[in-house]
Amino acid sequence: MTGIGLSRHINWSIVACTLALVILGLIFIYSGSYQLMPDARTSYVLRQITWALIGGLAASLFVMLDYRKLATIAFFIYAFFSALLIVVLLTSDPRRGAQSWFSIGAFAVQPSEFAKVALILALARYLSRGDAPRHSPSYLTGALLLALFPVLLILKQPDMGSAIVFIPVLIAMLVAAGVNWSYLFYITIAGILSLPLGWLFLKPYQQTRIRVFLNPQLDPLKSGYNAIQSMIAVGSGGLWGQGWLHGTQTHLRFLPERHTDFIFCVLGEETGFLGCLLVVTLYAIIAFGGLRIAEQSRDEFGRLVAVGVTVLLASHVAINIGMTIGLLPITGLPLPLMSYGGSSLVSTLICLGILQSICARRYIF
């Protein structure tokens, strides 16, 4: 298919929403880092622009690549990024309490962001096998083991937020693949019953985050500080917001991690409810577009990949916004396309490039 042919079948509403979110991200990364040194705030924006260009180029390459070729190398990609998760644990220095990043000059790369894409491809390849025994326990067990390996490595870093986001992706892809519902029911019951045991494996700061989520006033100046300040920032925006570069919680430095995990708070404080509604609407258009692409896909591998990518993006958005407005515990997940961070931005754009590849080839079988 030629470039002109591809462009006719691309979902341009997803492209437009993606571009809008990246631009909004740059605007509020600047605002979030405005009180830093002048050089620092400019460098954050310039670095994010660099990552956006790299991600845009990568996404374009994946659009032109026939996504069905990814099925043949899906397990290799999975093995490669699983190996990187091991290497980062063995060689990297702790950063913000976690061994999650490789340092490359002035940049840092987080393999777990790309491992999410790798797992989606591997799961789609495994679940879409023509000879797969769909109603057999072994079919489900294989998928669970495939997901468990990278999850354990990411938990070891430790990065609870990235590990949690695998759960909705796995469940959605299993449901889309037609796994026996009774097995999923038993797994869900087993998961709920094992929660008290899981509590014992959490690190003390992770247990504290959950206690503080249930009662932010438990430790308002330390563990509960981020949750309290983020809710104040979003709430203080009101309907219209306080105006760009005029958010008090942001620019008086009460709000933590303003240009990264809590960028939604900067947006809420400076543009109010209407700005938040606009951003949520843009994400919703992408998500519904992704589900529509999954529905129209002509092969099961493409359908499962589209479901996985869409649920991954939607889960990131729901968890990030949920934690900033006090509906979920603080987990440290970035807001896709908007938070400062190259790995998250590039991996998300790659996901959307694969999604467009599926969309563009839905009529060629």
Coordinates of C-alpha atoms in Angstrom, one line a residue:
M1 CA 0.0 0.0 0.0
T2 CA 1.4 3.4 -1.0
G3 CA 1.7 6.4 1.3
I4 CA -1.4 8.0 -0.4
G5 CA -3.3 4.8 0.1
L6 CA -2.3 4.6 3.7
S7 CA -3.3 8.2 4.4
R8 CA -6.8 7.6 3.1
H9 CA -7.5 4.9 5.7
I10 CA -5.8 6.5 8.7
N11 CA -8.0 7.6 11.6
W12 CA -7.3 11.3 11.4
S13 CA -9.4 12.1 14.5
I14 CA -6.9 10.1 16.6
V15 CA -4.0 11.9 14.9
A16 CA -5.5 15.3 15.7
C17 CA -6.3 14.4 19.3
T18 CA -2.8 13.0 19.8
L19 CA -1.2 16.2 18.4
A20 CA -3.4 18.4 20.5
L21 CA -2.5 16.5 23.7
V22 CA 1.3 16.7 22.9
I23 CA 1.0 20.4 22.4
L24 CA -1.0 20.9 25.6
G25 CA 1.7 18.8 27.3
L26 CA 4.4 21.2 26.2
I27 CA 2.4 24.2 27.2
F28 CA 1.9 22.9 30.8
I29 CA 5.4 21.4 31.1
Y30 CA 6.6 24.9 30.6
S31 CA 4.2 26.2 33.2
G32 CA 5.0 23.4 35.6
S33 CA 8.7 24.1 35.4
Y34 CA 8.3 27.9 35.2
Q35 CA 9.6 28.5 38.8
L36 CA 12.7 26.5 38.1
M37 CA 15.8 28.2 36.7
P38 CA 15.2 29.8 33.3
D39 CA 17.5 27.4 31.5
A40 CA 16.0 24.4 33.3
R41 CA 12.4 25.2 32.3
T42 CA 13.4 25.7 28.7
S43 CA 15.4 22.5 28.6
Y44 CA 12.5 20.5 29.8
V45 CA 10.4 21.8 26.9
L46 CA 13.2 21.3 24.4
R47 CA 13.9 17.8 25.5
Q48 CA 10.2 16.9 25.3
I49 CA 10.0 18.3 21.8
T50 CA 13.0 16.1 20.9
W51 CA 11.3 13.1 22.3
A52 CA 8.1 14.1 20.5
L53 CA 9.9 14.2 17.1
I54 CA 11.6 10.9 17.8
G55 CA 8.3 9.4 18.8
G56 CA 6.5 10.9 15.8
L57 CA 9.1 9.4 13.4
A58 CA 8.9 6.0 15.1
A59 CA 5.1 6.1 14.9
S60 CA 5.2 7.0 11.2
L61 CA 7.5 4.0 10.6
F62 CA 5.1 1.7 12.4
V63 CA 2.2 3.1 10.4
M64 CA 4.0 2.2 7.1
L65 CA 5.0 -1.3 8.5
D66 CA 2.4 -4.0 8.0
Y67 CA 1.5 -4.8 11.6
R68 CA 1.1 -8.5 10.7
K69 CA 4.9 -8.7 10.4
L70 CA 5.1 -7.9 14.1
A71 CA 3.3 -11.1 14.8
T72 CA 6.3 -13.1 13.5
I73 CA 8.8 -11.3 15.8
A74 CA 6.5 -10.7 18.8
F75 CA 8.2 -13.2 21.0
F76 CA 11.6 -11.9 20.1
I77 CA 10.6 -8.3 21.0
Y78 CA 9.2 -9.7 24.3
A79 CA 12.4 -11.5 25.1
F80 CA 14.5 -8.5 24.2
F81 CA 12.7 -6.1 26.5
S82 CA 12.4 -8.7 29.3
A83 CA 16.2 -9.0 29.1
L84 CA 16.5 -5.2 29.3
L85 CA 14.3 -5.3 32.5
I86 CA 16.9 -7.7 34.0
V87 CA 19.9 -5.6 32.9
V88 CA 18.4 -2.4 34.3
L89 CA 18.0 -4.1 37.7
L90 CA 21.6 -5.3 37.6
T91 CA 23.3 -2.2 36.3
S92 CA 21.4 1.0 36.9
D93 CA 21.6 3.3 39.9
P94 CA 18.5 4.0 42.0
R95 CA 16.7 7.1 40.8
R96 CA 13.7 8.4 42.8
G97 CA 13.9 5.2 44.8
A98 CA 13.7 2.8 41.8
Q99 CA 16.1 1.0 39.4
S100 CA 14.0 1.8 36.3
W101 CA 16.2 3.9 34.1
F102 CA 19.2 3.7 31.8
S103 CA 21.1 6.9 31.6
I104 CA 22.1 7.9 28.0
G105 CA 23.9 11.3 28.1
A106 CA 21.4 13.9 29.2
F107 CA 18.5 11.5 28.6
A108 CA 17.1 8.6 30.6
V109 CA 15.3 5.6 29.1
Q110 CA 12.8 3.5 31.1
P111 CA 12.6 0.0 29.6
S112 CA 9.3 -0.8 31.4
E113 CA 7.4 1.6 29.2
F114 CA 8.5 -0.3 26.1
A115 CA 8.0 -3.7 27.8
K116 CA 4.3 -2.9 28.0
V117 CA 4.1 -2.7 24.2
A118 CA 6.2 -5.9 23.9
L119 CA 3.8 -7.8 26.2
I120 CA 0.8 -6.7 24.2
L121 CA 2.4 -8.0 21.0
A122 CA 3.4 -11.2 22.6
L123 CA 0.0 -11.8 24.2
A124 CA -1.7 -11.1 20.9
R125 CA 0.6 -13.5 19.2
Y126 CA 0.0 -16.2 21.8
L127 CA -3.8 -15.8 22.1
S128 CA -4.4 -15.6 18.4
R129 CA -2.8 -18.9 17.5
G130 CA -5.1 -20.8 15.1
D131 CA -4.6 -24.1 17.0
A132 CA -5.1 -22.5 20.4
P133 CA -7.3 -24.6 22.8
R134 CA -9.5 -21.6 23.8
H135 CA -11.4 -23.4 26.5
S136 CA -8.4 -25.2 28.0
P137 CA -6.9 -24.1 31.4
S138 CA -3.5 -24.4 29.7
Y139 CA -4.4 -21.7 27.2
L140 CA -5.1 -19.3 30.1
T141 CA -2.1 -20.4 32.1
G142 CA 0.3 -19.7 29.3
A143 CA -1.1 -16.1 29.0
L144 CA -0.8 -15.5 32.7
L145 CA 2.8 -16.8 32.8
L146 CA 3.7 -14.6 29.8
A147 CA 2.4 -11.5 31.7
L148 CA 3.8 -12.6 35.1
F149 CA 7.5 -12.5 34.1
P150 CA 7.8 -8.8 33.2
V151 CA 5.4 -7.9 36.0
L152 CA 7.7 -9.5 38.6
L153 CA 10.7 -7.8 37.2
I154 CA 9.0 -4.4 37.3
L155 CA 7.8 -5.0 40.8
K156 CA 11.4 -5.7 41.7
Q157 CA 12.5 -2.3 40.5
P158 CA 10.1 -1.3 42.3
D159 CA 7.5 0.3 40.1
M160 CA 4.1 -0.5 41.4
G161 CA 2.3 1.8 39.0
S162 CA 3.7 0.2 35.8
A163 CA 3.1 -3.3 37.2
I164 CA -0.6 -2.5 38.1
V165 CA -1.4 -1.3 34.6
F166 CA -0.7 -4.7 33.1
I167 CA -3.7 -6.1 35.0
P168 CA -6.5 -4.4 33.0
V169 CA -4.6 -4.9 29.7
L170 CA -4.3 -8.7 30.4
I171 CA -7.9 -9.0 31.4
A172 CA -9.2 -7.1 28.4
M173 CA -7.1 -9.1 26.0
L174 CA -8.2 -12.4 27.6
V175 CA -11.8 -11.4 27.3
A176 CA -11.3 -10.3 23.7
A177 CA -9.7 -13.6 22.9
G178 CA -12.7 -15.5 24.2
V179 CA -11.2 -17.2 27.3
N180 CA -13.7 -19.1 29.3
W181 CA -15.5 -16.7 31.7
S182 CA -15.5 -19.2 34.5
Y183 CA -11.7 -19.2 34.6
L184 CA -11.6 -15.4 34.8
F185 CA -14.2 -15.5 37.6
Y186 CA -12.1 -18.0 39.6
I187 CA -8.9 -15.9 39.0
T188 CA -10.7 -12.8 40.2
I189 CA -11.9 -14.5 43.3
A190 CA -8.4 -15.8 44.0
G191 CA -6.9 -12.4 43.4
I192 CA -9.3 -10.8 45.9
L193 CA -8.7 -13.5 48.5
S194 CA -4.9 -13.0 48.1
L195 CA -5.0 -9.3 48.8
P196 CA -4.2 -9.7 52.5
L197 CA -1.2 -11.8 51.5
G198 CA -0.1 -9.3 48.9
W199 CA -0.1 -6.6 51.6
L200 CA 2.7 -8.4 53.3
F201 CA 4.9 -8.1 50.2
L202 CA 4.4 -4.4 49.8
K203 CA 7.3 -2.1 50.8
P204 CA 6.6 0.1 53.9
Y205 CA 6.2 3.3 51.7
Q206 CA 3.7 1.5 49.4
Q207 CA 1.7 0.4 52.5
T208 CA 1.8 4.0 53.7
R209 CA 0.5 5.3 50.3
I210 CA -2.5 3.1 50.6
R211 CA -3.2 4.1 54.2
V212 CA -2.8 7.8 53.2
F213 CA -5.1 7.3 50.2
L214 CA -7.8 6.1 52.7
N215 CA -7.0 9.0 55.0
P216 CA -4.8 11.8 53.5
Q217 CA -4.8 13.6 56.9
L218 CA -3.0 10.7 58.4
D219 CA 0.4 12.3 57.5
P220 CA -0.4 15.6 55.8
L221 CA 3.2 17.0 55.8
K222 CA 4.9 13.9 54.5
S223 CA 3.2 10.9 52.9
G224 CA -0.2 12.6 52.5
Y225 CA 1.4 15.8 51.2
N226 CA 1.3 15.0 47.4
A227 CA -2.3 13.8 47.5
I228 CA -3.6 16.8 49.5
Q229 CA -1.7 19.4 47.3
S230 CA -2.9 17.8 44.1
M231 CA -6.5 17.8 45.2
I232 CA -6.2 21.5 46.3
A233 CA -4.6 22.4 42.9
V234 CA -7.3 20.8 40.8
G235 CA -10.1 22.1 43.0
S236 CA -8.7 25.7 43.0
G237 CA -9.1 25.9 39.3
G238 CA -12.9 26.2 39.5
L239 CA -14.8 26.4 36.2
W240 CA -12.4 28.6 34.2
G241 CA -9.0 28.2 36.0
Q242 CA -6.6 30.8 37.3
G243 CA -4.9 31.4 33.9
W244 CA -1.7 30.0 32.3
L245 CA 1.4 30.6 34.6
H246 CA -0.9 31.9 37.3
G247 CA -1.7 28.7 39.3
T248 CA -0.9 29.4 42.9
Q249 CA -0.3 25.8 44.1
T250 CA 2.0 25.3 41.0
H251 CA 4.0 28.5 41.1
L252 CA 4.3 28.7 44.8
R253 CA 5.9 25.2 44.6
F254 CA 3.3 23.5 46.8
L255 CA 2.5 21.0 44.0
P256 CA 5.1 18.2 43.7
E257 CA 6.3 16.7 40.4
R258 CA 4.5 19.4 38.5
H259 CA 5.8 18.8 35.0
T260 CA 5.7 15.0 35.3
D261 CA 3.2 12.8 37.2
F262 CA 1.0 15.7 38.4
I263 CA 0.8 17.7 35.2
F264 CA -3.0 17.2 35.2
C265 CA -3.1 19.3 38.4
V266 CA -1.3 22.1 36.6
L267 CA -3.8 21.9 33.8
G268 CA -6.8 21.8 36.3
E269 CA -5.5 24.7 38.3
E270 CA -4.8 27.0 35.3
T271 CA -7.7 26.0 33.0
G272 CA -10.3 24.8 35.4
F273 CA -13.0 22.2 34.9
L274 CA -13.4 23.2 31.2
G275 CA -9.8 22.6 30.4
C276 CA -9.9 19.2 32.2
L277 CA -13.1 18.3 30.3
L278 CA -11.4 19.1 27.0
V279 CA -8.4 16.9 27.8
V280 CA -10.6 14.0 29.0
T281 CA -12.6 14.4 25.8
L282 CA -9.5 14.1 23.6
Y283 CA -8.4 10.9 25.4
A284 CA -12.0 9.5 25.1
I285 CA -12.0 10.2 21.3
I286 CA -8.7 8.3 21.0
A287 CA -10.0 5.4 23.1
F288 CA -13.3 5.1 21.2
G289 CA -11.3 5.3 18.0
G290 CA -9.1 2.5 19.2
L291 CA -12.0 0.2 20.0
R292 CA -13.6 1.0 16.6
I293 CA -10.3 -0.1 15.0
A294 CA -10.3 -3.3 17.0
E295 CA -13.9 -4.0 15.9
Q296 CA -13.0 -3.4 12.2
S297 CA -9.8 -5.4 12.2
R298 CA -9.8 -8.3 9.8
D299 CA -7.6 -10.6 11.8
E300 CA -7.4 -11.7 15.4
F301 CA -3.8 -10.6 16.0
G302 CA -4.7 -7.0 14.9
R303 CA -7.9 -7.0 16.9
L304 CA -6.1 -8.1 20.1
V305 CA -3.3 -5.6 19.7
A306 CA -5.8 -2.8 19.2
V307 CA -7.7 -3.8 22.3
G308 CA -4.4 -4.1 24.3
V309 CA -3.1 -0.7 23.1
T310 CA -6.5 1.0 23.8
V311 CA -6.9 -0.4 27.3
L312 CA -3.2 0.4 28.1
L313 CA -3.7 4.1 27.1
A314 CA -7.1 4.3 28.9
S315 CA -5.8 2.7 32.1
H316 CA -2.8 5.1 32.2
V317 CA -5.2 8.1 31.9
A318 CA -7.7 6.7 34.4
I319 CA -5.1 5.9 37.0
N320 CA -3.2 9.1 36.6
I321 CA -6.2 11.4 36.8
G322 CA -7.7 9.2 39.5
M323 CA -4.7 9.6 41.7
T324 CA -4.5 13.4 41.2
I325 CA -8.1 13.9 42.3
G326 CA -8.0 11.5 45.2
L327 CA -9.9 8.6 43.7
L328 CA -6.9 6.3 43.6
P329 CA -3.6 5.9 45.6
I330 CA -0.5 7.8 44.3
T331 CA 1.3 5.3 42.0
G332 CA 3.7 7.5 40.0
L333 CA 2.2 6.8 36.6
P334 CA 2.6 9.5 34.0
L335 CA -0.3 11.0 32.0
P336 CA 0.2 9.7 28.4
L337 CA 1.3 12.3 25.8
M338 CA 1.3 15.1 28.3
S339 CA 3.7 14.3 31.2
Y340 CA 7.4 15.1 30.8
G341 CA 9.3 12.0 30.0
G342 CA 10.7 10.5 26.8
S343 CA 10.1 6.8 27.4
S344 CA 6.4 7.3 28.1
L345 CA 5.9 9.7 25.1
V346 CA 7.8 7.6 22.6
S347 CA 6.2 4.3 23.6
T348 CA 2.8 5.8 23.6
L349 CA 3.3 7.2 20.1
I350 CA 4.6 3.8 18.9
C351 CA 1.4 2.2 20.3
L352 CA -0.7 4.7 18.3
G353 CA 1.4 4.1 15.2
I354 CA 0.7 0.4 15.5
L355 CA -3.0 1.2 16.0
Q356 CA -3.0 3.3 12.8
S357 CA -1.2 0.4 10.9
I358 CA -4.1 -1.9 11.9
C359 CA -6.6 0.8 10.9
A360 CA -5.0 1.5 7.5
R361 CA -5.0 -2.2 6.5
R362 CA -8.6 -3.1 7.6
Y363 CA -9.8 -3.3 3.9
I364 CA -6.9 -5.0 2.2
F365 CA -7.6 -8.7 3.0

